[in-house]
């Protein structure tokens, strides 16, 4: 296309200004050449430079990436943890990495009072009550959905909540299946994901592999020697351990190079061999010769393919039948110890905790910690600690976008909203933004990447969520903004500055954006003139929503 | 990379937007009237074709969709699919060799009217049986290359020499996320539907809040870009989409998000905002177990039936006896999936990840009523990796023909970098542009879709 009008000075700003100023509109339109930028409104320089945001205080980074955003008082508490940023960060991270040492009474009480009957039931109880019994197959998934939102909003164990979300999406299961997953979801959330998220990866992988929900979701519960089902075996390699980056495709396995005796990556033949290794790993579901019906993992010897296998360059002889689970355990051992898995998990954690495109230095460092601790009971805690305390963590900002879950929980936290018992209306609004919890259909989990989420629907829906929240229409969620504002704040400058600090924990960036907030609450009054109480009451919710809608609130 | 200058188009789009915004529409009345007419000096020099890409996530079972019904291949098919085979006499005859799955009956009239063509044994010429790799390769348009920063449709929009500079909403991903084929596009909107696409603002404070929001999202950064695009889309919807949408010609969309998304695309096409490409997803095709014996069950009733009902409703909705208002004359709709499934059924009455696939192409300029492609056969020696239907037609060949002949974008090397295999299958009417057309100047105005368009 010829370069005809492209030499234009910043076109978007001009048109935007004009759109906002009807009185300027006709003047700004014809001819179809860029009108001169001057004169519409001054000053504009700072606004025109709006780009990647500056690094905010470390407390803001911590609470927006290692938590679901700050609640009132969180940032001040962080700043009181030590004499400098490093000391504060170390103190905070170490505390968060020992979640049981954090008193969480308020959240515990809310959960206890929320009427979530399945929350403390064992797997056999869940199976008996909700799968076999008639107490509602979706009760456990509904309970965990609510518990997950309550914890994100109220729990002081924020890093644990962030990691629970991470691992749920890593070992993603569509949990609204009206079957094995929905009925046992408490087990998957509590005993499989949360029990291991600061523990050992191999243990977690084994727990996932043997879980009722995963066995069912990826079809391993029917995987048998008569004809293997490769669904779980394939995704276990591609999504759970080595990652697609180590998938070599349809190649002759004998041509795959080895490192320390192990294939450097996996090919289709390895998927098939692994599927054979997992034959007979099923659910004790009362059918097909199962000895019981309690929903637990069950190995069925008659379903297991005992012939020898060649997997990732390893020979698994038929004699392994003396330890019938050894075939499958060998696969999981190899995967959990493979350097490709260390790199894949390390990069994914760094993407979550630092940036969509994390520096290779921290990925390598985290992978090294992962590999050096494959037998450690706190392997994953060590990996997460290395990432959170890294220079790369402290230096990154503004390259991640809050996804709908983080945005919604963040708004509820920032406004100190009461969402202690969210109803269907709340969930309808929340889920419209495109990230209903535990509802990703495909096994890859929700992406954690701005290129997927920074789209018109995700933004429109969170803006809408903010508007509906502040006017108390978000189902039975309530928020009292006036009551949270110290007395004596009456001028536009005072009110705007209080709420910018409260909700964002820092000045707006670019600084000129603050003017929009002040202008909005002022509505033509002098910025240092007191507003009438009724005007404050009328405008405050919409001003607060505006801050929640601002770019500053969306970064991670 | 493309030589186009996006700011040029963007600038004029923004200007037009001002005219659209309801808040100022009254003042801009004269302007709107002006814009409603195309530049009379060179009518028809813009491309007005609409491409809709329906992506079936999970890998659909192409061999049970376009079923071999005769010859040795029928025998191989029946041997491999003892449980799952669709009885030949239940299929809808496409030709002597293939029959269509009976659940796709709503599409048969389109096939018979020659608006619906099928390409078989088509797909990705890259060795992967991974859903997510295959989807990425297909949508990025760069098989084997996953870090391509833009999707193939993004590169089409960026390199198309013949889109009006004032185009308002050129691309839409129906649903809550943006399709990977539109990765990197700064002018695509994601939307489940126009109804409810608003900020639910306060009756009085909503407008100043929205104005302030526009200020806050000014700047050069991915987030500011997305925010501005969102505000533009909200403005557009407010100014152009009013009331409840009633599909034309009694079209009935299936319940569920697929039907809703198709309906939203039809609605946005008819809103005449310049929609040129749209993407729609339909998941649920990863049928590793119990997909339905003898052509019935899950695949038939949960997947194929709503697919066919939706596509037929979409086509009906966009049709019009008066050719100037017949959007199907500008429409080319493609149905694709990441791969087909294995020839041999598995033990669980399902099928595992395969290779060769089928694509559907529907539209007013499709040479329909035929099954295209070079059928490789189903004998053992003819299968890919000994298991799967082989790929004999690169999927990019099909898409290139649409881009070239219908969207008349000659920059195929930009849309599909590294692909030199394009020769038309001739499943699309039209001719390939030889050289890029002379570009219109910057003063072009938006040309409503209904004003031109061939009734050939």
XYZ file of C-alpha atoms in Angstrom, chain B residues 174-382:
209
model
C -16.925 -15.090 17.788
C -16.523 -16.175 21.398
C -14.643 -14.943 24.389
C -11.104 -15.357 23.119
C -9.350 -14.296 19.963
C -8.504 -17.065 17.514
C -4.854 -17.855 16.985
C -5.376 -17.301 13.259
C -5.856 -13.651 14.295
C -2.838 -13.597 16.602
C -1.168 -10.231 16.581
C -4.054 -8.478 14.901
C -4.773 -5.071 16.312
C -8.069 -4.753 14.525
C -9.872 -7.933 15.429
C -12.629 -8.009 17.997
C -13.620 -10.966 20.108
C -17.312 -11.043 20.900
C -19.832 -13.671 21.866
C -22.465 -11.451 20.371
C -23.326 -7.788 20.077
C -26.227 -7.936 22.502
C -24.864 -7.152 25.915
C -21.574 -5.929 24.507
C -21.629 -2.773 26.573
C -20.249 -1.441 29.817
C -23.518 -1.548 31.705
C -22.678 1.950 32.783
C -24.758 4.189 34.987
C -27.418 6.157 33.102
C -25.804 9.421 34.030
C -22.204 8.622 34.931
C -21.679 6.012 32.274
C -20.905 8.468 29.488
C -18.284 10.551 31.292
C -16.791 7.365 32.626
C -16.516 5.977 29.126
C -14.953 9.170 27.870
C -12.401 9.072 30.666
C -11.697 5.439 29.884
C -10.757 6.389 26.349
C -8.249 8.847 27.726
C -6.839 6.295 30.109
C -6.272 3.819 27.297
C -4.334 6.180 25.111
C -0.838 5.068 24.352
C 1.374 2.737 22.398
C 1.355 -0.604 24.107
C -0.510 -3.877 23.707
C -2.851 -3.041 26.566
C -3.710 0.456 25.378
C -4.276 -0.956 21.901
C -6.625 -3.577 23.245
C -8.457 -1.033 25.381
C -8.979 1.337 22.495
C -10.147 -1.484 20.296
C -12.586 -2.546 22.964
C -13.988 0.954 23.293
C -14.262 1.251 19.528
C -16.135 -2.012 19.372
C -18.487 -0.908 22.116
C -19.122 2.314 20.199
C -19.679 0.445 16.981
C -22.110 -1.984 18.496
C -23.995 0.800 20.195
C -24.253 2.834 17.006
C -25.098 0.069 14.621
C -26.702 -2.830 16.387
C -30.046 -2.194 17.942
C -32.823 -4.394 19.085
C -33.172 -8.111 18.984
C -31.797 -9.904 16.003
C -34.231 -11.932 13.948
C -32.579 -14.318 11.501
C -33.905 -14.025 7.965
C -35.833 -16.625 6.023
C -36.893 -18.466 9.135
C -33.371 -19.681 9.807
C -33.165 -21.582 13.093
C -29.768 -21.769 14.765
C -29.026 -24.635 17.119
C -29.007 -23.952 20.854
C -25.637 -23.427 22.432
C -22.623 -21.268 21.897
C -21.910 -22.483 18.356
C -25.338 -21.425 17.134
C -25.094 -18.191 19.103
C -21.704 -17.421 17.618
C -22.844 -18.105 14.058
C -25.839 -15.896 14.630
C -23.614 -13.143 16.005
C -21.425 -13.295 12.920
C -24.463 -13.112 10.648
C -25.745 -10.172 12.639
C -22.450 -8.353 12.416
C -22.179 -9.047 8.690
C -25.584 -7.516 8.170
C -24.687 -4.533 10.311
C -22.484 -3.496 7.382
C -19.491 -2.557 9.451
C -17.139 -4.028 6.913
C -16.681 -7.432 8.451
C -14.390 -9.362 6.129
C -13.198 -12.305 8.188
C -14.699 -14.117 11.135
C -13.629 -17.135 13.131
C -15.850 -19.514 15.051
C -14.832 -22.495 17.166
C -16.685 -25.682 17.848
C -15.073 -28.123 20.293
C -15.833 -31.643 21.404
C -14.333 -33.644 18.521
C -11.651 -35.523 20.449
C -13.546 -38.800 20.409
C -11.238 -41.307 22.085
C -14.139 -43.321 23.426
C -17.761 -44.121 22.706
C -18.136 -41.850 19.740
C -21.128 -43.829 18.569
C -21.417 -47.141 16.799
C -22.669 -47.463 13.236
C -22.678 -43.751 12.673
C -24.994 -42.929 15.550
C -24.421 -41.752 19.074
C -22.291 -38.879 20.309
C -20.549 -37.878 17.128
C -23.791 -37.859 15.172
C -26.142 -36.187 17.591
C -23.871 -34.038 19.767
C -21.434 -32.865 17.125
C -22.373 -33.340 13.489
C -26.062 -32.511 13.852
C -25.535 -29.093 15.468
C -22.677 -28.387 13.066
C -24.877 -29.024 10.064
C -27.879 -27.283 11.534
C -25.766 -24.271 12.383
C -24.083 -23.977 9.009
C -27.361 -24.452 7.170
C -29.044 -21.821 9.323
C -26.167 -19.425 8.744
C -26.413 -19.903 5.000
C -30.170 -19.511 5.034
C -29.933 -16.419 7.212
C -27.488 -14.722 4.849
C -29.386 -15.637 1.681
C -31.673 -13.282 -0.138
C -33.632 -13.647 -3.330
C -32.589 -10.147 -4.331
C -29.025 -10.680 -5.286
C -27.847 -7.290 -4.119
C -28.812 -8.275 -0.606
C -27.620 -11.848 -0.866
C -24.643 -12.057 1.440
C -23.941 -15.636 0.469
C -22.718 -14.279 -2.829
C -19.841 -12.715 -0.958
C -19.361 -15.510 1.479
C -16.781 -18.254 1.571
C -16.988 -20.412 4.663
C -14.337 -22.981 5.501
C -14.661 -25.808 8.003
C -11.378 -27.243 9.232
C -9.950 -29.239 12.104
C -6.438 -30.008 13.315
C -6.341 -33.564 12.021
C -8.527 -36.490 11.124
C -8.671 -39.564 13.281
C -7.094 -42.968 12.951
C -8.555 -45.365 10.416
C -8.663 -48.189 12.943
C -11.135 -47.753 15.727
C -9.772 -48.290 19.211
C -10.960 -50.788 21.753
C -13.144 -48.206 23.463
C -15.388 -47.534 20.480
C -13.476 -44.407 19.755
C -10.705 -43.236 17.481
C -7.281 -41.840 18.286
C -5.384 -38.955 16.735
C -4.849 -39.381 13.010
C -3.570 -37.365 10.111
C -5.431 -36.831 6.830
C -8.617 -34.832 7.142
C -11.558 -33.328 5.295
C -12.338 -29.657 4.786
C -15.660 -28.138 3.821
C -15.921 -25.035 1.683
C -19.274 -23.301 1.338
C -20.234 -20.143 -0.464
C -21.763 -18.425 -3.415
C -18.666 -18.765 -5.569
C -17.768 -22.291 -4.674
C -17.684 -24.891 -7.414
C -19.634 -27.166 -5.165
C -21.205 -30.537 -5.518
C -17.823 -32.211 -5.767
C -15.267 -33.929 -3.597
C -11.829 -32.536 -4.361
C -8.419 -33.884 -3.642
C -6.276 -36.798 -4.575
C -7.678 -39.749 -2.680
C -4.752 -41.823 -1.456
C -6.700 -44.955 -0.569
C -6.953 -46.943 2.633
C -4.814 -49.995 1.898
C -2.060 -50.504 4.442
C 0.623 -49.326 2.084
C -1.372 -46.198 1.322
